[in-house]
Each structure stands twice: as C-alpha cells, then as structure tokens.
CSV table of C-alpha atoms in Angstrom, one decimal:
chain,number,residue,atom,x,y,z
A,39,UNK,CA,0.0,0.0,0.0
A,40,UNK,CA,2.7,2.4,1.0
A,41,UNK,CA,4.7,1.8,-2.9
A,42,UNK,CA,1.2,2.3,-4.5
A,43,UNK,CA,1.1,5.9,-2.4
A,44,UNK,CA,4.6,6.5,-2.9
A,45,UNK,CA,4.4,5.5,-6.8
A,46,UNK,CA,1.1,7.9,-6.9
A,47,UNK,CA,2.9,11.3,-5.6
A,48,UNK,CA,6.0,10.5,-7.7
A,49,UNK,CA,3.8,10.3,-10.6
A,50,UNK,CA,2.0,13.5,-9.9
A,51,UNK,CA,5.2,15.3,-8.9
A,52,UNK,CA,5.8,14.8,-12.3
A,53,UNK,CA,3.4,15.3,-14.4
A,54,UNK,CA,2.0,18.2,-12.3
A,55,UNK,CA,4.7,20.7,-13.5
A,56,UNK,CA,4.1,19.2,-17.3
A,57,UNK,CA,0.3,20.4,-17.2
A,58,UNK,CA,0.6,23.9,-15.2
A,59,UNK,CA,2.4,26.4,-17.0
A,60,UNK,CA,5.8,27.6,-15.2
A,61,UNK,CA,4.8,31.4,-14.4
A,62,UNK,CA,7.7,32.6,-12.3
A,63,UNK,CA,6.0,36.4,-11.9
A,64,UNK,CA,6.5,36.7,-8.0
A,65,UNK,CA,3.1,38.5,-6.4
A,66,UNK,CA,5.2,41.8,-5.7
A,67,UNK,CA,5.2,42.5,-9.2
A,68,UNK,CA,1.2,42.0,-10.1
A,69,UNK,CA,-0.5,45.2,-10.9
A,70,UNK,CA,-3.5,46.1,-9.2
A,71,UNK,CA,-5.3,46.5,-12.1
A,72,UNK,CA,-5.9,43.7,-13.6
A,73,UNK,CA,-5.9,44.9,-17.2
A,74,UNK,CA,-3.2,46.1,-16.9
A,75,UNK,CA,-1.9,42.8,-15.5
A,76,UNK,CA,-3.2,40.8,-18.2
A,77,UNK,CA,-1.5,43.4,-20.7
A,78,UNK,CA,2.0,43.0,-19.2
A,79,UNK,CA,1.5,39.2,-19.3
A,80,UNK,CA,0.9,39.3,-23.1
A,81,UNK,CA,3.7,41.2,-23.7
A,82,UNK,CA,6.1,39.0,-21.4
A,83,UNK,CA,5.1,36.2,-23.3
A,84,UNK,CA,5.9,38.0,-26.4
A,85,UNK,CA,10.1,38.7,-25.2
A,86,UNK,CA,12.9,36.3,-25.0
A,87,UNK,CA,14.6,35.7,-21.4
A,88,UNK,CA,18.5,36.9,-22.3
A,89,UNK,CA,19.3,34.1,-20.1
A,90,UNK,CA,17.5,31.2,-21.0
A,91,UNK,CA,17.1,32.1,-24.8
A,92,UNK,CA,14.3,29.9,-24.4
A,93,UNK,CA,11.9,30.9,-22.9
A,94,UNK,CA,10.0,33.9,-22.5
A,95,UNK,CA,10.5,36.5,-19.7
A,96,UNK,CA,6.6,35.6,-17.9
A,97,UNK,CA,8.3,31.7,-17.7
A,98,UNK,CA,12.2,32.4,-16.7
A,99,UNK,CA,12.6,33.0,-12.9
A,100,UNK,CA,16.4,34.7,-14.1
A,101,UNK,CA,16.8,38.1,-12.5
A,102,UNK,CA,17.2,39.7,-15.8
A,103,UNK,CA,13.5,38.4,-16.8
A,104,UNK,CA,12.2,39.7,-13.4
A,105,UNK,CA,13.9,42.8,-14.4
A,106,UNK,CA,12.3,42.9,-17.7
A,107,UNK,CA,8.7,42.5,-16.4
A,108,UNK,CA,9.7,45.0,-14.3
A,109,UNK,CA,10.3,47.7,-16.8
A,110,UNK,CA,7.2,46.1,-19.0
A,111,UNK,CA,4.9,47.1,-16.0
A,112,UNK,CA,6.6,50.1,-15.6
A,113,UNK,CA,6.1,51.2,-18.6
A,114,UNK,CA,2.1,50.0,-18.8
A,115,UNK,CA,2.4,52.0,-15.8
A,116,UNK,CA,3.3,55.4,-17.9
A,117,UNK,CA,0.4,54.8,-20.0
A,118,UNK,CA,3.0,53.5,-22.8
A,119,UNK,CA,0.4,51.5,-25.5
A,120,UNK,CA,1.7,47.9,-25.7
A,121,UNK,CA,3.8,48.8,-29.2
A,122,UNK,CA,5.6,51.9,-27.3
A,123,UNK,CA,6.8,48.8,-25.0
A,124,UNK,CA,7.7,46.7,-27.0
A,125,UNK,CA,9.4,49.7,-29.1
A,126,UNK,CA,10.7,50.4,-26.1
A,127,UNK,CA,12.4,47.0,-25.1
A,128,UNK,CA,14.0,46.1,-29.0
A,129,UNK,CA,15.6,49.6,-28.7
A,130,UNK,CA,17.4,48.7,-26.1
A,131,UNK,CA,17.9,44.8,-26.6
A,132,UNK,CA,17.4,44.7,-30.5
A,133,UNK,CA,15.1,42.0,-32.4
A,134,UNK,CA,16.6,39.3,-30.4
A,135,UNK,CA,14.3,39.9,-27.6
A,136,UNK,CA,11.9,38.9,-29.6
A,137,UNK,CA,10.4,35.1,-29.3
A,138,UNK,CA,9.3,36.4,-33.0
A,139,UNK,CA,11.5,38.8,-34.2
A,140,UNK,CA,9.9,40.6,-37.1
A,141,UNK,CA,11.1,39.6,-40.9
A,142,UNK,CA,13.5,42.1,-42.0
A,143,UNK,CA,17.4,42.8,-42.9
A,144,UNK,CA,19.1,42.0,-40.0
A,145,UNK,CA,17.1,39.1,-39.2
A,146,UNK,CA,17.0,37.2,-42.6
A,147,UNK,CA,19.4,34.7,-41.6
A,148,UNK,CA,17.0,33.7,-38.7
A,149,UNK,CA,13.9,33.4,-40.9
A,150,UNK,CA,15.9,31.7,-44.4
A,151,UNK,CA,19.0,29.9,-42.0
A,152,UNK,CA,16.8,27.1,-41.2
A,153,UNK,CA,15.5,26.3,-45.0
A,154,UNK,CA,19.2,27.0,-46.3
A,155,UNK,CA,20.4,24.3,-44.2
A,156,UNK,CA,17.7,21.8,-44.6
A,157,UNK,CA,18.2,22.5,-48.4
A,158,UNK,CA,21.6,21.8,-48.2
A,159,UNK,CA,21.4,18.9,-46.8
A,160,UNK,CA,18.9,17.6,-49.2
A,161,UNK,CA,20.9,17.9,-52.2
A,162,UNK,CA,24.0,16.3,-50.3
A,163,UNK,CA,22.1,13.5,-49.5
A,164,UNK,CA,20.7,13.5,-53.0
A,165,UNK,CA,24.2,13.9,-54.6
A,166,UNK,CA,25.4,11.5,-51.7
A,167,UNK,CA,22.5,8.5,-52.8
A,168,UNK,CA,22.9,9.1,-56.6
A,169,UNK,CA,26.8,8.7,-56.6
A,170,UNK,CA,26.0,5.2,-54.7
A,171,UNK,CA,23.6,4.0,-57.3
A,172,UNK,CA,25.9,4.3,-59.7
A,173,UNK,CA,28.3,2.2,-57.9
A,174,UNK,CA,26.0,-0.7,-57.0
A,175,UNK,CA,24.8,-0.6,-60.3
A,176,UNK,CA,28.2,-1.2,-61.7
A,177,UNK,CA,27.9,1.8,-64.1
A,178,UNK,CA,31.9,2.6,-63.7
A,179,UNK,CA,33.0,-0.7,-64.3
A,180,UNK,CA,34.4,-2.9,-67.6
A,181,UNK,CA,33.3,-6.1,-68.4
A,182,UNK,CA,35.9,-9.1,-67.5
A,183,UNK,CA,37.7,-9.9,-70.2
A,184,UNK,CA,38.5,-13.4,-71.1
A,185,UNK,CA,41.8,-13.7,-69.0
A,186,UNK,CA,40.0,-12.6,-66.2
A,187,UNK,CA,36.6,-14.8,-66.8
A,188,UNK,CA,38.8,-18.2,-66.8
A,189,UNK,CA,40.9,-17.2,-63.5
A,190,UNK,CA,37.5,-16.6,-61.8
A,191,UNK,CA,36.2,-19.7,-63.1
A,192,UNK,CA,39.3,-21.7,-61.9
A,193,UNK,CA,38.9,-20.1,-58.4
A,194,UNK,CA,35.3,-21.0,-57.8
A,195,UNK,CA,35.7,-24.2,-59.1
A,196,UNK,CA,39.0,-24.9,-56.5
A,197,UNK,CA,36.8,-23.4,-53.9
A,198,UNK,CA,34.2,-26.7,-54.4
C-alpha cells in the first residue's frame, strides 16, 4: 500500500509541472489592475529571457527576466500602449528579444537559416545517394575480359 502511495505522488510530482504552465512572476510584481496585469502578461510572453534564450520573460525565474517585467509594467504604468513597450524593449535589446523577431534585414538569416540548411542537406544527400547507385549498379566498371573470366572460373571451381 505504501509503494502504490509513494508511486502515486512520484507520478503527480511529475506530471503536475508538465500540465501547469511555469509562471515565475513573483506577487510583488502583479499590478492592481488587472488589465493592466493581463497586458504586461501578453507582452512578457511575447520577449525572449537573455538568459534562457528559451523561454520567454513571464516563464524564466532569471533576474534579468524579473527585471524585464519589471520595466514592461513600468512602462504599462506610464500609459506607454503595448507597441511603445515593445518599441521600447528592442531599442534597447534589438530583435533578439523577440520570441518572434519581425522579418527584415538583419534578421534574414533567422527566418531563411533554417531552409538554407535543410536545403543543403537535401541535395547532399541526394548527390550522396545518386553517386551510390551508380556504384551498385556497376555503371563505372568494364566487363571481364577473357583472362580474367577463366581465372574466376578456376577459383570458384578450387573453392568446391
């Protein structure tokens, strides 16, 4: 009975976590009002944690992320609209911030990087696969000639 409890918690320790998104804003830094709140929690899910690189700045518990929803309800705070904080944030940080950065100039190589590569590789494989076939299929190789036809034949035939 005690392993079936035992199993039971170590099962929901684990998939509790997995089902309940990982907010890490601390109470101090709620707004009273709470549309206003819900504001600075859309844009905080909107910019990249510097830290983590991974993860936005409403999931990182990093002090640089609690700095940045700092400033983000700071600025709500100003009556900045949500662009002027986002403006606000890339001016200081650039389009890195951004879990989306916007598709422009400096940021081609994130947007066309990934299909560059992927393209890439495709025709190396393809070159990689078609320079095979031609081996298996014997396309670079003579004929035996008749020297070579008897010696073969006399080796198989010792082999027996």
């Amino acid at each position: 009975m005690k392993r079936a409890i035992l199993a039971a918690v170590l099962a929901l320790s684990v998939t509790l976590p997995a089902l309940t998104p990982a907010l890490a804003v601390q109470p101090e830094e709620v707004l009273p009002d709470p549309a206003l709140e819900s504001r600075a929690r859309a844009i905080s899910q909107e910019l990249r944690c510097l830290v983590c690189q991974n993860q936005s700045i409403d999931d990182s518990n990093a002090p640089l992320a609690r700095d940045l929803r700092v400033l983000v309800r700071d600025r709500l705070q100003a009556g900045d609209s949500d662009a002027k904080v986002m403006e606000y944030v890339t001016d200081r940080y650039g389009d890195y911030v951004l879990l989306r950065p916007p598709f422009k100039a400096t940021t081609l190589v994130l947007w066309i990087g990934p299909f560059a590569v992927l393209l890439l590789g495709a025709i190396g494989t393809f070159l990689f696969l078609r320079g095979r076939r031609g081996v298996a299929a014997g396309a670079d190789t003579a004929p035996l000639s008749a020297d070579e036809r008897r010696r073969l034949d006399a080796l198989l035939r010792k082999d027996d």
